[in-house]
């Protein structure tokens, strides 16, 4: 696959994952997931699949998988930090920290599996 095909595939991957994340948070699925712990699990699983379907070298694929989640979390954390009521701010911060923790765990899992696969291929 040529460079333009890889760019097109990665752009589609980024667009679809970003739209899915934004739609899920817009229709309040994030709130349900928050109360049942899904925000600690779903982003890590999504990172896995986004990485799997991205094209290019390891860093590019990982960037494609991480970018939508990091943007969501940074925007959410900035928005939450401007909330005036202390209890509401703490709850909002926690709401956007949970996916951030999940993204970190997903990144570690993807990196570990990638390195393990490379080590077993060389052996």
Coordinates of N, CA and C in Angstrom, one line a residue:
X1 N 0.9 -1.2 0.0 CA 0.0 0.0 0.0 C 0.9 1.2 0.0
X2 N 0.6 2.2 -0.9 CA 1.4 3.4 -1.0 C 1.2 4.3 0.2
X3 N 2.0 5.4 0.1 CA 1.9 6.4 1.2 C 0.6 7.1 1.2
X4 N 0.0 7.4 0.1 CA -1.3 8.0 0.0 C -2.4 7.1 0.6
X5 N -2.3 5.8 0.3 CA -3.3 4.8 0.8 C -3.2 4.7 2.3
X6 N -1.9 4.7 2.8 CA -1.8 4.7 4.3 C -2.3 5.9 4.9
X7 N -2.1 7.1 4.3 CA -2.6 8.3 4.9 C -4.1 8.3 4.9
X8 N -4.7 7.8 3.8 CA -6.2 7.8 3.7 C -6.7 6.8 4.8
X9 N -6.1 5.6 4.9 CA -6.6 4.7 5.9 C -6.5 5.2 7.3
X10 N -5.4 5.8 7.6 CA -5.2 6.4 9.0 C -6.1 7.6 9.2
X11 N -6.4 8.4 8.2 CA -7.3 9.5 8.3 C -8.7 9.0 8.6
X12 N -9.1 8.0 7.9 CA -10.4 7.4 8.1 C -10.5 6.8 9.5
X13 N -9.4 6.1 10.0 CA -9.4 5.6 11.3 C -9.5 6.7 12.4
X14 N -8.8 7.8 12.2 CA -8.9 8.9 13.1 C -10.2 9.5 13.1
X15 N -10.8 9.7 12.0 CA -12.1 10.4 11.9 C -13.2 9.5 12.5
X16 N -13.2 8.2 12.2 CA -14.2 7.3 12.8 C -14.1 7.2 14.3
X17 N -12.9 7.0 14.8 CA -12.7 6.9 16.2 C -13.0 8.2 16.9
X18 N -12.7 9.3 16.4 CA -13.0 10.6 17.0 C -14.5 10.8 17.0
X19 N -15.2 10.6 15.9 CA -16.6 10.7 15.9 C -17.3 9.8 16.8
X20 N -16.8 8.5 16.9 CA -17.4 7.6 17.9 C -17.3 8.0 19.3
X21 N -16.1 8.5 19.6 CA -15.9 9.0 21.0 C -16.7 10.2 21.3
X22 N -16.8 11.2 20.4 CA -17.6 12.4 20.6 C -19.1 12.1 20.7
X23 N -19.5 11.2 19.9 CA -21.0 10.8 19.9 C -21.3 10.1 21.2
X24 N -20.4 9.2 21.6 CA -20.7 8.5 22.9 C -20.7 9.5 24.1
X25 N -19.9 10.4 24.1 CA -19.9 11.4 25.2 C -21.1 12.4 25.1
X26 N -21.4 12.7 23.8 CA -22.5 13.6 23.6 C -23.9 13.0 24.0
X27 N -24.1 11.8 23.7 CA -25.3 11.1 24.1 C -25.3 10.5 25.5
X28 N -24.3 10.9 26.3 CA -24.2 10.6 27.7 C -23.9 9.1 28.0
X29 N -23.4 8.4 27.0 CA -22.9 7.0 27.3 C -21.8 7.0 28.3
X30 N -21.0 8.1 28.2 CA -19.8 8.3 29.1 C -20.3 8.3 30.6
X31 N -21.4 8.9 30.8 CA -21.9 9.0 32.2 C -22.3 7.6 32.7
X32 N -22.9 6.8 31.9 CA -23.3 5.4 32.3 C -22.0 4.6 32.5
X33 N -21.1 4.8 31.6 CA -19.8 4.0 31.7 C -19.0 4.5 33.0
X34 N -19.1 5.8 33.3 CA -18.5 6.3 34.5 C -18.9 5.6 35.7
X35 N -20.2 5.4 35.9 CA -20.7 4.8 37.1 C -20.5 3.3 37.2
X36 N -20.3 2.7 36.1 CA -20.1 1.2 36.1 C -18.7 0.8 35.8
X37 N -17.8 1.8 35.7 CA -16.4 1.5 35.5 C -15.9 1.3 34.1
X38 N -16.8 1.5 33.2 CA -16.5 1.3 31.7 C -15.5 2.3 31.2
X39 N -15.4 3.5 31.8 CA -14.4 4.4 31.4 C -12.9 4.0 31.7
X40 N -12.8 3.0 32.6 CA -11.5 2.4 32.9 C -11.2 1.2 32.0
X41 N -12.2 0.7 31.2 CA -12.0 -0.5 30.4 C -12.1 -0.2 28.9
X42 N -13.2 0.5 28.5 CA -13.5 0.8 27.1 C -12.4 1.5 26.3
X43 N -11.8 2.6 26.9 CA -10.7 3.3 26.2 C -9.5 2.3 25.9
X44 N -9.2 1.5 26.9 CA -8.0 0.6 26.7 C -8.3 -0.4 25.5
X45 N -9.5 -0.9 25.5 CA -9.9 -1.8 24.4 C -9.9 -1.1 23.1
X46 N -10.4 0.2 23.1 CA -10.4 1.0 21.9 C -9.0 1.3 21.4
X47 N -8.1 1.5 22.3 CA -6.7 1.8 21.9 C -6.2 0.6 21.2
X48 N -6.5 -0.6 21.7 CA -6.0 -1.9 21.1 C -6.5 -1.9 19.6
X49 N -7.8 -1.7 19.4 CA -8.3 -1.8 18.0 C -7.9 -0.7 17.1
X50 N -7.8 0.5 17.7 CA -7.3 1.6 16.8 C -5.9 1.4 16.4
X51 N -5.1 0.8 17.3 CA -3.7 0.5 17.0 C -3.7 -0.6 15.9
X52 N -4.5 -1.6 16.1 CA -4.5 -2.8 15.2 C -4.8 -2.4 13.8
X53 N -5.7 -1.4 13.6 CA -6.2 -1.1 12.2 C -5.4 0.1 11.6
X54 N -4.6 0.8 12.4 CA -3.8 1.9 11.9 C -2.6 1.3 11.1
X55 N -2.1 2.1 10.2 CA -1.0 1.6 9.3 C 0.2 2.4 9.5
X56 N 1.4 1.9 9.3 CA 2.7 2.6 9.4 C 3.5 1.9 10.5
X57 N 4.5 2.7 10.9 CA 5.4 2.2 12.0 C 4.7 2.2 13.3
X58 N 5.4 1.7 14.3 CA 4.8 1.6 15.7 C 4.4 3.0 16.2
X59 N 5.3 4.0 16.1 CA 5.0 5.3 16.7 C 3.8 6.0 16.0
X60 N 3.7 5.8 14.7 CA 2.5 6.4 13.9 C 1.3 5.7 14.3
X61 N 1.3 4.4 14.4 CA 0.1 3.6 14.8 C -0.4 4.0 16.2
X62 N 0.6 4.1 17.1 CA 0.3 4.4 18.5 C -0.3 5.8 18.5
X63 N 0.3 6.8 17.8 CA -0.2 8.1 17.7 C -1.7 8.2 17.2
X64 N -2.0 7.4 16.2 CA -3.3 7.4 15.6 C -4.3 6.8 16.7
X65 N -3.9 5.9 17.5 CA -4.7 5.3 18.5 C -4.9 6.3 19.7
X66 N -3.9 7.0 20.1 CA -3.9 7.8 21.3 C -4.6 9.2 21.0
X67 N -4.4 9.8 19.9 CA -4.7 11.2 19.6 C -6.2 11.5 20.0
X68 N -7.2 10.8 19.5 CA -8.6 11.2 19.9 C -8.8 11.1 21.4
X69 N -8.3 10.2 22.1 CA -8.5 10.1 23.5 C -7.8 11.2 24.3
X70 N -6.6 11.5 23.9 CA -5.8 12.5 24.5 C -6.5 13.9 24.3
X71 N -7.0 14.1 23.1 CA -7.7 15.4 22.9 C -8.9 15.5 23.7
X72 N -9.7 14.4 23.8 CA -10.9 14.4 24.6 C -10.6 14.7 26.1
X73 N -9.6 14.0 26.6 CA -9.2 14.1 28.0 C -8.7 15.5 28.3
X74 N -7.8 16.0 27.5 CA -7.3 17.4 27.7 C -8.4 18.4 27.7
X75 N -9.2 18.4 26.7 CA -10.4 19.4 26.6 C -11.2 19.2 27.8
X76 N -11.6 18.0 28.2 CA -12.4 17.7 29.4 C -11.8 18.2 30.7
X77 N -10.5 18.0 30.8 CA -9.8 18.4 32.0 C -9.7 19.9 32.1
X78 N -9.5 20.6 31.0 CA -9.4 22.0 31.0 C -10.8 22.6 31.3
X79 N -11.8 22.0 30.7 CA -13.2 22.4 31.0 C -13.6 22.2 32.5
X80 N -13.2 21.1 33.0 CA -13.5 20.7 34.4 C -12.8 21.6 35.4
X81 N -11.5 22.0 35.0 CA -10.8 22.9 35.9 C -11.4 24.3 36.0
X82 N -12.2 24.7 35.1 CA -12.8 26.0 35.2 C -14.2 26.0 35.9
X83 N -14.6 24.8 36.3 CA -15.8 24.7 37.1 C -15.6 25.3 38.5
X84 N -16.6 26.1 38.9 CA -16.4 26.9 40.2 C -16.7 26.1 41.4
X85 N -17.7 25.2 41.4 CA -18.1 24.5 42.6 C -17.1 23.4 42.8
X86 N -16.5 23.3 44.0 CA -15.4 22.3 44.3 C -15.9 20.9 44.1
X87 N -17.0 20.5 44.6 CA -17.5 19.1 44.4 C -17.7 18.8 43.0
X88 N -18.3 19.7 42.2 CA -18.6 19.5 40.8 C -17.3 19.4 40.0
X89 N -16.3 20.2 40.4 CA -15.0 20.2 39.7 C -14.3 18.9 39.9
X90 N -14.3 18.4 41.2 CA -13.7 17.1 41.5 C -14.3 16.0 40.7
X91 N -15.6 16.0 40.7 CA -16.3 14.9 39.9 C -16.0 15.0 38.4
X92 N -16.0 16.2 37.9 CA -15.7 16.4 36.5 C -14.3 16.0 36.2
X93 N -13.4 16.3 37.0 CA -11.9 16.0 36.8 C -11.8 14.5 36.8
X94 N -12.5 13.8 37.8 CA -12.4 12.3 37.9 C -13.0 11.7 36.6
X95 N -14.1 12.3 36.1 CA -14.7 11.8 34.9 C -13.8 11.7 33.7
X96 N -12.9 12.7 33.6 CA -12.0 12.8 32.5 C -10.6 12.2 32.8
X97 N -10.4 11.9 34.1 CA -9.1 11.2 34.4 C -9.2 9.7 34.2
X98 N -10.4 9.2 34.4 CA -10.6 7.7 34.2 C -10.2 7.3 32.8
X99 N -10.7 7.9 31.7 CA -10.3 7.4 30.4 C -8.8 7.7 30.2
X100 N -8.2 8.7 30.8 CA -6.8 8.9 30.7 C -6.0 7.8 31.3
X101 N -6.4 7.3 32.5 CA -5.8 6.1 33.1 C -5.9 4.9 32.2
X102 N -7.1 4.7 31.6 CA -7.4 3.6 30.7 C -6.5 3.7 29.5
X103 N -6.3 4.9 29.0 CA -5.5 5.0 27.8 C -4.0 4.7 28.1
X104 N -3.6 5.1 29.3 CA -2.2 4.7 29.7 C -2.1 3.2 29.8
X105 N -3.0 2.5 30.4 CA -3.0 1.1 30.5 C -3.0 0.4 29.1
X106 N -3.9 0.9 28.3 CA -4.0 0.4 26.9 C -2.7 0.6 26.1
X107 N -2.1 1.8 26.3 CA -0.8 2.0 25.7 C 0.3 1.1 26.2
X108 N 0.3 0.8 27.5 CA 1.3 -0.1 28.0 C 1.0 -1.5 27.5
X109 N -0.2 -1.9 27.4 CA -0.6 -3.3 26.9 C -0.2 -3.4 25.4
X110 N -0.5 -2.4 24.6 CA -0.2 -2.4 23.2 C 1.4 -2.5 23.0
X111 N 2.1 -1.6 23.7 CA 3.5 -1.6 23.6 C 4.1 -2.9 24.1
X112 N 3.6 -3.5 25.2 CA 4.2 -4.8 25.7 C 3.9 -5.9 24.7
X113 N 2.7 -5.9 24.1 CA 2.4 -7.0 23.1 C 3.3 -6.8 21.8
X114 N 3.4 -5.6 21.4 CA 4.3 -5.3 20.2 C 5.7 -5.7 20.5
X115 N 6.3 -5.4 21.6 CA 7.7 -5.7 21.9 C 7.8 -7.2 22.1
X116 N 6.8 -7.9 22.7 CA 6.8 -9.3 22.8 C 6.8 -10.0 21.5
X117 N 5.9 -9.5 20.6 CA 5.8 -10.1 19.3 C 7.1 -9.9 18.5
X118 N 7.7 -8.8 18.6 CA 9.0 -8.6 17.9 C 10.1 -9.5 18.5
X119 N 10.1 -9.7 19.8 CA 11.1 -10.6 20.4 C 10.9 -12.0 20.0
X120 N 9.7 -12.5 19.9 CA 9.4 -13.9 19.5 C 9.7 -14.1 18.0
X121 N 9.6 -13.0 17.2 CA 9.9 -13.2 15.8 C 11.4 -13.3 15.6
X122 N 12.2 -12.6 16.4 CA 13.6 -12.6 16.3 C 14.2 -13.9 16.8
X123 N 13.5 -14.6 17.7 CA 14.0 -15.8 18.3 C 14.0 -17.0 17.4

